[in-house]
Amino acid sequence: MSDADVDALFAAVVAAGEDARRARAALEAAPPDRLLFAALLRRAVPLRFLEMLATTPPWSDDQRLMGAVVLSPRVSRALALRLVGALFWRDLADVAAAPRVAPAARVRAEALLLDHMPDLRLGDRITLAKIATPPVLARLLEDGDPRVVEAALINGRVREEDLAAALRKDDVTRALIEGVAASPRWRDRYALRLAIVLQPRAPLAIALGQMTSLLPADLARVAEDEALLPLVQLAARRVATGR
């Protein structure tokens, strides 16, 4: 495959336009090269050709190629929704993050990712955590493996308010508490320091390590919170008294 091959096929497809007969002829005349079609689908090909590709074996049986169809600039909402259910998890993640894809298809991709989550291998969850959109990230932040959480914490889409909400959950994992406390990006955020101290599941050493950064009003709040370990309450009183 060369750029000239892609240009030639693109020219034929554009010339066919929305004419079904000419679109099929262009498809049948094209070399049976998956990489050629993958490169072609990065361009704005006519919808008729996309529909033809999505219903013509062997192309329609290629899940990765169907992922490229869903991500095509000209794909329709109906076609995207029809194809998204058969995509691999990596293509679902790409669809969920693509602003040009119809919102309904993006939401469907996120829902499918959440459904597939229990079946993903560790390496796949780590990779997904780095690129996931917020609804999927929320689930990955609950993962018990520190490597998944570490990957989620460097995702550019994760927000401070999302982390604070996750740290306040009754079933928050130790991996998340330790990950936030150690993260160069997040460990100095006041709201997250406070959330860790107020979390009864926080390891004692980590909770105590945040104490000196708290404001007097929050130290008083910690000192009076009977859900916390007595040592954490006592430390809050001593820090407040020392000031």
CSV table of C-alpha atoms in Angstrom, one decimal:
chain,number,residue,atom,x,y,z
A,1,MET,CA,0.0,0.0,0.0
A,2,SER,CA,1.2,3.5,-0.9
A,3,ASP,CA,-0.3,7.0,-0.6
A,4,ALA,CA,-0.9,6.8,-4.4
A,5,ASP,CA,-3.1,3.6,-3.8
A,6,VAL,CA,-5.1,5.4,-1.1
A,7,ASP,CA,-5.5,8.5,-3.3
A,8,ALA,CA,-6.7,6.4,-6.3
A,9,LEU,CA,-9.3,4.5,-4.2
A,10,PHE,CA,-10.4,7.7,-2.6
A,11,ALA,CA,-10.9,9.3,-6.0
A,12,ALA,CA,-12.9,6.4,-7.2
A,13,VAL,CA,-15.1,6.3,-4.1
A,14,VAL,CA,-15.7,10.1,-4.2
A,15,ALA,CA,-16.6,9.9,-7.9
A,16,ALA,CA,-19.2,7.2,-7.1
A,17,GLY,CA,-20.8,9.5,-4.5
A,18,GLU,CA,-24.1,8.2,-3.2
A,19,ASP,CA,-24.8,6.0,-6.2
A,20,ALA,CA,-25.1,2.5,-4.8
A,21,ARG,CA,-24.1,0.7,-8.1
A,22,ARG,CA,-21.0,2.8,-8.6
A,23,ALA,CA,-20.0,2.5,-4.9
A,24,ARG,CA,-20.2,-1.3,-5.1
A,25,ALA,CA,-18.2,-1.2,-8.3
A,26,ALA,CA,-15.5,0.8,-6.6
A,27,LEU,CA,-15.5,-1.6,-3.7
A,28,GLU,CA,-15.2,-4.7,-5.9
A,29,ALA,CA,-12.4,-3.1,-8.0
A,30,ALA,CA,-10.3,-2.2,-4.9
A,31,PRO,CA,-7.3,-4.5,-3.9
A,32,PRO,CA,-8.2,-6.8,-0.9
A,33,ASP,CA,-5.9,-4.9,1.4
A,34,ARG,CA,-7.1,-4.1,4.9
A,35,LEU,CA,-4.5,-1.5,5.5
A,36,LEU,CA,-5.6,0.3,2.4
A,37,PHE,CA,-9.2,0.5,3.6
A,38,ALA,CA,-8.1,1.5,7.1
A,39,ALA,CA,-6.2,4.5,5.6
A,40,LEU,CA,-9.1,5.3,3.3
A,41,LEU,CA,-11.5,5.5,6.2
A,42,ARG,CA,-9.6,8.3,7.8
A,43,ARG,CA,-10.8,10.5,5.0
A,44,ALA,CA,-14.4,11.8,4.4
A,45,VAL,CA,-15.7,9.1,2.1
A,46,PRO,CA,-19.4,9.1,1.1
A,47,LEU,CA,-21.9,7.5,3.4
A,48,ARG,CA,-23.1,5.1,0.7
A,49,PHE,CA,-19.6,3.6,0.5
A,50,LEU,CA,-19.5,3.2,4.3
A,51,GLU,CA,-22.8,1.4,4.2
A,52,MET,CA,-21.6,-0.8,1.4
A,53,LEU,CA,-18.5,-1.7,3.3
A,54,ALA,CA,-20.4,-2.5,6.5
A,55,THR,CA,-22.6,-5.0,4.6
A,56,THR,CA,-20.1,-6.7,2.3
A,57,PRO,CA,-18.0,-9.6,3.5
A,58,PRO,CA,-15.2,-10.1,4.2
A,59,TRP,CA,-14.9,-6.4,5.1
A,60,SER,CA,-18.1,-6.4,7.2
A,61,ASP,CA,-16.6,-9.3,9.3
A,62,ASP,CA,-13.5,-7.3,10.2
A,63,GLN,CA,-14.2,-5.8,13.6
A,64,ARG,CA,-11.3,-3.4,13.5
A,65,LEU,CA,-12.3,-2.1,10.1
A,66,MET,CA,-15.9,-1.6,11.3
A,67,GLY,CA,-14.4,0.4,14.2
A,68,ALA,CA,-12.8,2.6,11.5
A,69,VAL,CA,-16.2,2.9,9.8
A,70,VAL,CA,-17.8,4.2,13.1
A,71,LEU,CA,-15.0,6.7,13.4
A,72,SER,CA,-15.3,7.9,9.9
A,73,PRO,CA,-16.1,11.7,9.5
A,74,ARG,CA,-19.2,10.9,7.3
A,75,VAL,CA,-20.7,8.0,9.3
A,76,SER,CA,-24.4,8.4,10.1
A,77,ARG,CA,-25.9,8.0,13.6
A,78,ALA,CA,-27.9,5.0,12.5
A,79,LEU,CA,-24.9,3.2,11.0
A,80,ALA,CA,-22.7,4.0,14.0
A,81,LEU,CA,-25.2,2.6,16.4
A,82,ARG,CA,-25.7,-0.5,14.3
A,83,LEU,CA,-22.0,-1.3,14.3
A,84,VAL,CA,-20.8,-0.3,17.7
A,85,GLY,CA,-22.1,-3.4,19.5
A,86,ALA,CA,-19.7,-5.6,17.7
A,87,LEU,CA,-16.5,-3.6,18.3
A,88,PHE,CA,-13.4,-4.6,20.2
A,89,TRP,CA,-12.8,-2.8,23.5
A,90,ARG,CA,-10.0,-0.6,22.1
A,91,ASP,CA,-12.3,0.6,19.3
A,92,LEU,CA,-15.1,1.2,21.8
A,93,ALA,CA,-12.7,3.4,23.8
A,94,ASP,CA,-11.8,5.3,20.6
A,95,VAL,CA,-15.5,5.8,19.7
A,96,ALA,CA,-16.4,6.9,23.3
A,97,ALA,CA,-13.6,9.6,23.1
A,98,ALA,CA,-14.4,10.8,19.5
A,99,PRO,CA,-16.3,14.2,19.6
A,100,ARG,CA,-17.4,13.8,15.9
A,101,VAL,CA,-19.2,10.5,16.6
A,102,ALA,CA,-22.9,10.8,17.4
A,103,PRO,CA,-23.5,11.2,21.1
A,104,ALA,CA,-25.8,8.2,21.2
A,105,ALA,CA,-23.1,6.0,19.8
A,106,ARG,CA,-20.5,7.4,22.3
A,107,VAL,CA,-22.8,6.6,25.2
A,108,ARG,CA,-23.5,3.1,23.8
A,109,ALA,CA,-19.7,2.5,23.5
A,110,GLU,CA,-19.2,3.6,27.1
A,111,ALA,CA,-22.0,1.3,28.3
A,112,LEU,CA,-20.4,-1.6,26.4
A,113,LEU,CA,-17.0,-0.9,27.9
A,114,LEU,CA,-18.5,-1.0,31.4
A,115,ASP,CA,-20.2,-4.4,30.5
A,116,HIS,CA,-16.9,-5.8,29.2
A,117,MET,CA,-14.8,-4.6,32.2
A,118,PRO,CA,-14.9,-7.8,34.3
A,119,ASP,CA,-13.6,-9.8,31.3
A,120,LEU,CA,-10.7,-7.5,30.4
A,121,ARG,CA,-7.2,-8.7,31.3
A,122,LEU,CA,-5.0,-6.6,33.6
A,123,GLY,CA,-2.9,-5.2,30.7
A,124,ASP,CA,-6.0,-4.2,28.9
A,125,ARG,CA,-7.4,-2.4,31.9
A,126,ILE,CA,-4.2,-0.5,32.4
A,127,THR,CA,-4.2,0.6,28.7
A,128,LEU,CA,-7.9,1.5,28.9
A,129,ALA,CA,-7.4,3.5,32.1
A,130,LYS,CA,-5.0,5.8,30.3
A,131,ILE,CA,-7.5,6.7,27.5
A,132,ALA,CA,-10.9,6.2,29.0
A,133,THR,CA,-13.7,8.8,29.2
A,134,PRO,CA,-15.1,9.9,32.6
A,135,PRO,CA,-17.9,7.4,33.0
A,136,VAL,CA,-15.5,4.5,32.3
A,137,LEU,CA,-12.7,6.1,34.4
A,138,ALA,CA,-15.0,6.2,37.4
A,139,ARG,CA,-15.2,2.4,37.3
A,140,LEU,CA,-11.5,2.0,36.7
A,141,LEU,CA,-10.7,4.1,39.8
A,142,GLU,CA,-12.5,1.4,41.8
A,143,ASP,CA,-10.1,-1.3,40.5
A,144,GLY,CA,-8.2,-3.1,43.2
A,145,ASP,CA,-5.0,-3.3,41.3
A,146,PRO,CA,-2.7,-0.3,42.0
A,147,ARG,CA,-1.3,-0.4,38.4
A,148,VAL,CA,-4.8,0.2,37.0
A,149,VAL,CA,-5.4,3.1,39.4
A,150,GLU,CA,-2.0,4.6,38.7
A,151,ALA,CA,-2.8,4.6,35.0
A,152,ALA,CA,-6.2,6.2,35.6
A,153,LEU,CA,-4.6,8.9,37.7
A,154,ILE,CA,-2.5,10.1,34.7
A,155,ASN,CA,-5.5,10.2,32.4
A,156,GLY,CA,-6.0,13.8,31.2
A,157,ARG,CA,-9.8,13.4,31.6
A,158,VAL,CA,-9.8,12.6,35.3
A,159,ARG,CA,-11.0,15.6,37.4
A,160,GLU,CA,-10.3,16.5,41.0
A,161,GLU,CA,-14.0,16.4,41.9
A,162,ASP,CA,-14.2,12.9,40.5
A,163,LEU,CA,-11.3,11.8,42.7
A,164,ALA,CA,-12.8,13.5,45.8
A,165,ALA,CA,-16.1,11.7,45.2
A,166,ALA,CA,-14.3,8.4,44.7
A,167,LEU,CA,-12.3,8.8,47.9
A,168,ARG,CA,-15.5,9.5,49.9
A,169,LYS,CA,-17.1,6.2,48.9
A,170,ASP,CA,-17.7,3.6,51.7
A,171,ASP,CA,-16.0,0.9,49.6
A,172,VAL,CA,-13.1,3.0,48.3
A,173,THR,CA,-10.0,0.8,47.7
A,174,ARG,CA,-6.7,1.0,49.4
A,175,ALA,CA,-5.2,1.2,45.9
A,176,LEU,CA,-6.9,4.5,45.2
A,177,ILE,CA,-6.1,6.1,48.6
A,178,GLU,CA,-2.4,5.2,48.2
A,179,GLY,CA,-2.4,6.1,44.6
A,180,VAL,CA,-3.7,9.6,45.2
A,181,ALA,CA,-1.4,10.2,48.2
A,182,ALA,CA,1.6,9.2,46.1
A,183,SER,CA,0.6,10.9,42.8
A,184,PRO,CA,2.8,13.9,41.8
A,185,ARG,CA,-0.2,15.3,40.1
A,186,TRP,CA,-2.8,15.0,42.9
A,187,ARG,CA,-1.1,14.6,46.2
A,188,ASP,CA,-1.0,18.3,47.0
A,189,ARG,CA,-4.6,19.1,46.2
A,190,TYR,CA,-6.2,20.2,49.4
A,191,ALA,CA,-9.7,18.7,48.7
A,192,LEU,CA,-8.1,15.3,48.2
A,193,ARG,CA,-5.9,15.5,51.3
A,194,LEU,CA,-9.0,16.3,53.3
A,195,ALA,CA,-11.0,13.5,51.7
A,196,ILE,CA,-8.2,11.0,52.6
A,197,VAL,CA,-8.1,12.1,56.2
A,198,LEU,CA,-11.9,11.9,56.5
A,199,GLN,CA,-11.9,8.4,55.0
A,200,PRO,CA,-12.2,5.8,57.7
A,201,ARG,CA,-10.6,3.2,55.4
A,202,ALA,CA,-7.4,5.3,54.9
A,203,PRO,CA,-4.2,3.6,56.2
A,204,LEU,CA,-3.2,5.3,59.4
A,205,ALA,CA,0.2,6.5,58.2
A,206,ILE,CA,-1.3,8.1,55.1
A,207,ALA,CA,-4.1,9.8,57.0
A,208,LEU,CA,-1.6,11.2,59.6
A,209,GLY,CA,0.7,12.4,56.7
A,210,GLN,CA,-2.0,14.8,55.5
A,211,MET,CA,-2.8,16.2,58.9
A,212,THR,CA,-0.4,19.2,59.1
A,213,SER,CA,-1.7,20.6,55.8
A,214,LEU,CA,-5.3,21.0,57.0
A,215,LEU,CA,-7.0,24.2,58.0
A,216,PRO,CA,-8.2,24.8,61.6
A,217,ALA,CA,-11.8,24.3,60.7
A,218,ASP,CA,-11.1,21.0,59.1
A,219,LEU,CA,-8.9,19.8,61.9
A,220,ALA,CA,-11.8,20.5,64.3
A,221,ARG,CA,-14.1,18.5,61.9
A,222,VAL,CA,-11.6,15.6,61.9
A,223,ALA,CA,-11.3,15.7,65.7
A,224,GLU,CA,-15.0,15.4,66.2
A,225,ASP,CA,-15.6,12.6,63.5
A,226,GLU,CA,-16.3,9.5,65.5
A,227,ALA,CA,-16.1,7.3,62.4
A,228,LEU,CA,-12.4,7.9,62.3
A,229,LEU,CA,-9.7,6.1,64.2
A,230,PRO,CA,-9.1,7.6,67.7
A,231,LEU,CA,-5.4,8.2,66.8
A,232,VAL,CA,-6.5,10.2,63.8
A,233,GLN,CA,-8.8,12.3,66.0
A,234,LEU,CA,-6.1,12.8,68.6
A,235,ALA,CA,-3.6,13.8,65.9
A,236,ALA,CA,-6.0,16.5,64.6
A,237,ARG,CA,-6.4,17.9,68.1
A,238,ARG,CA,-2.7,18.0,68.7
A,239,VAL,CA,-2.0,19.7,65.4
A,240,ALA,CA,-4.7,22.3,66.1
A,241,THR,CA,-3.3,22.8,69.6
A,242,GLY,CA,0.3,23.1,68.4
A,243,ARG,CA,-0.7,25.9,66.0
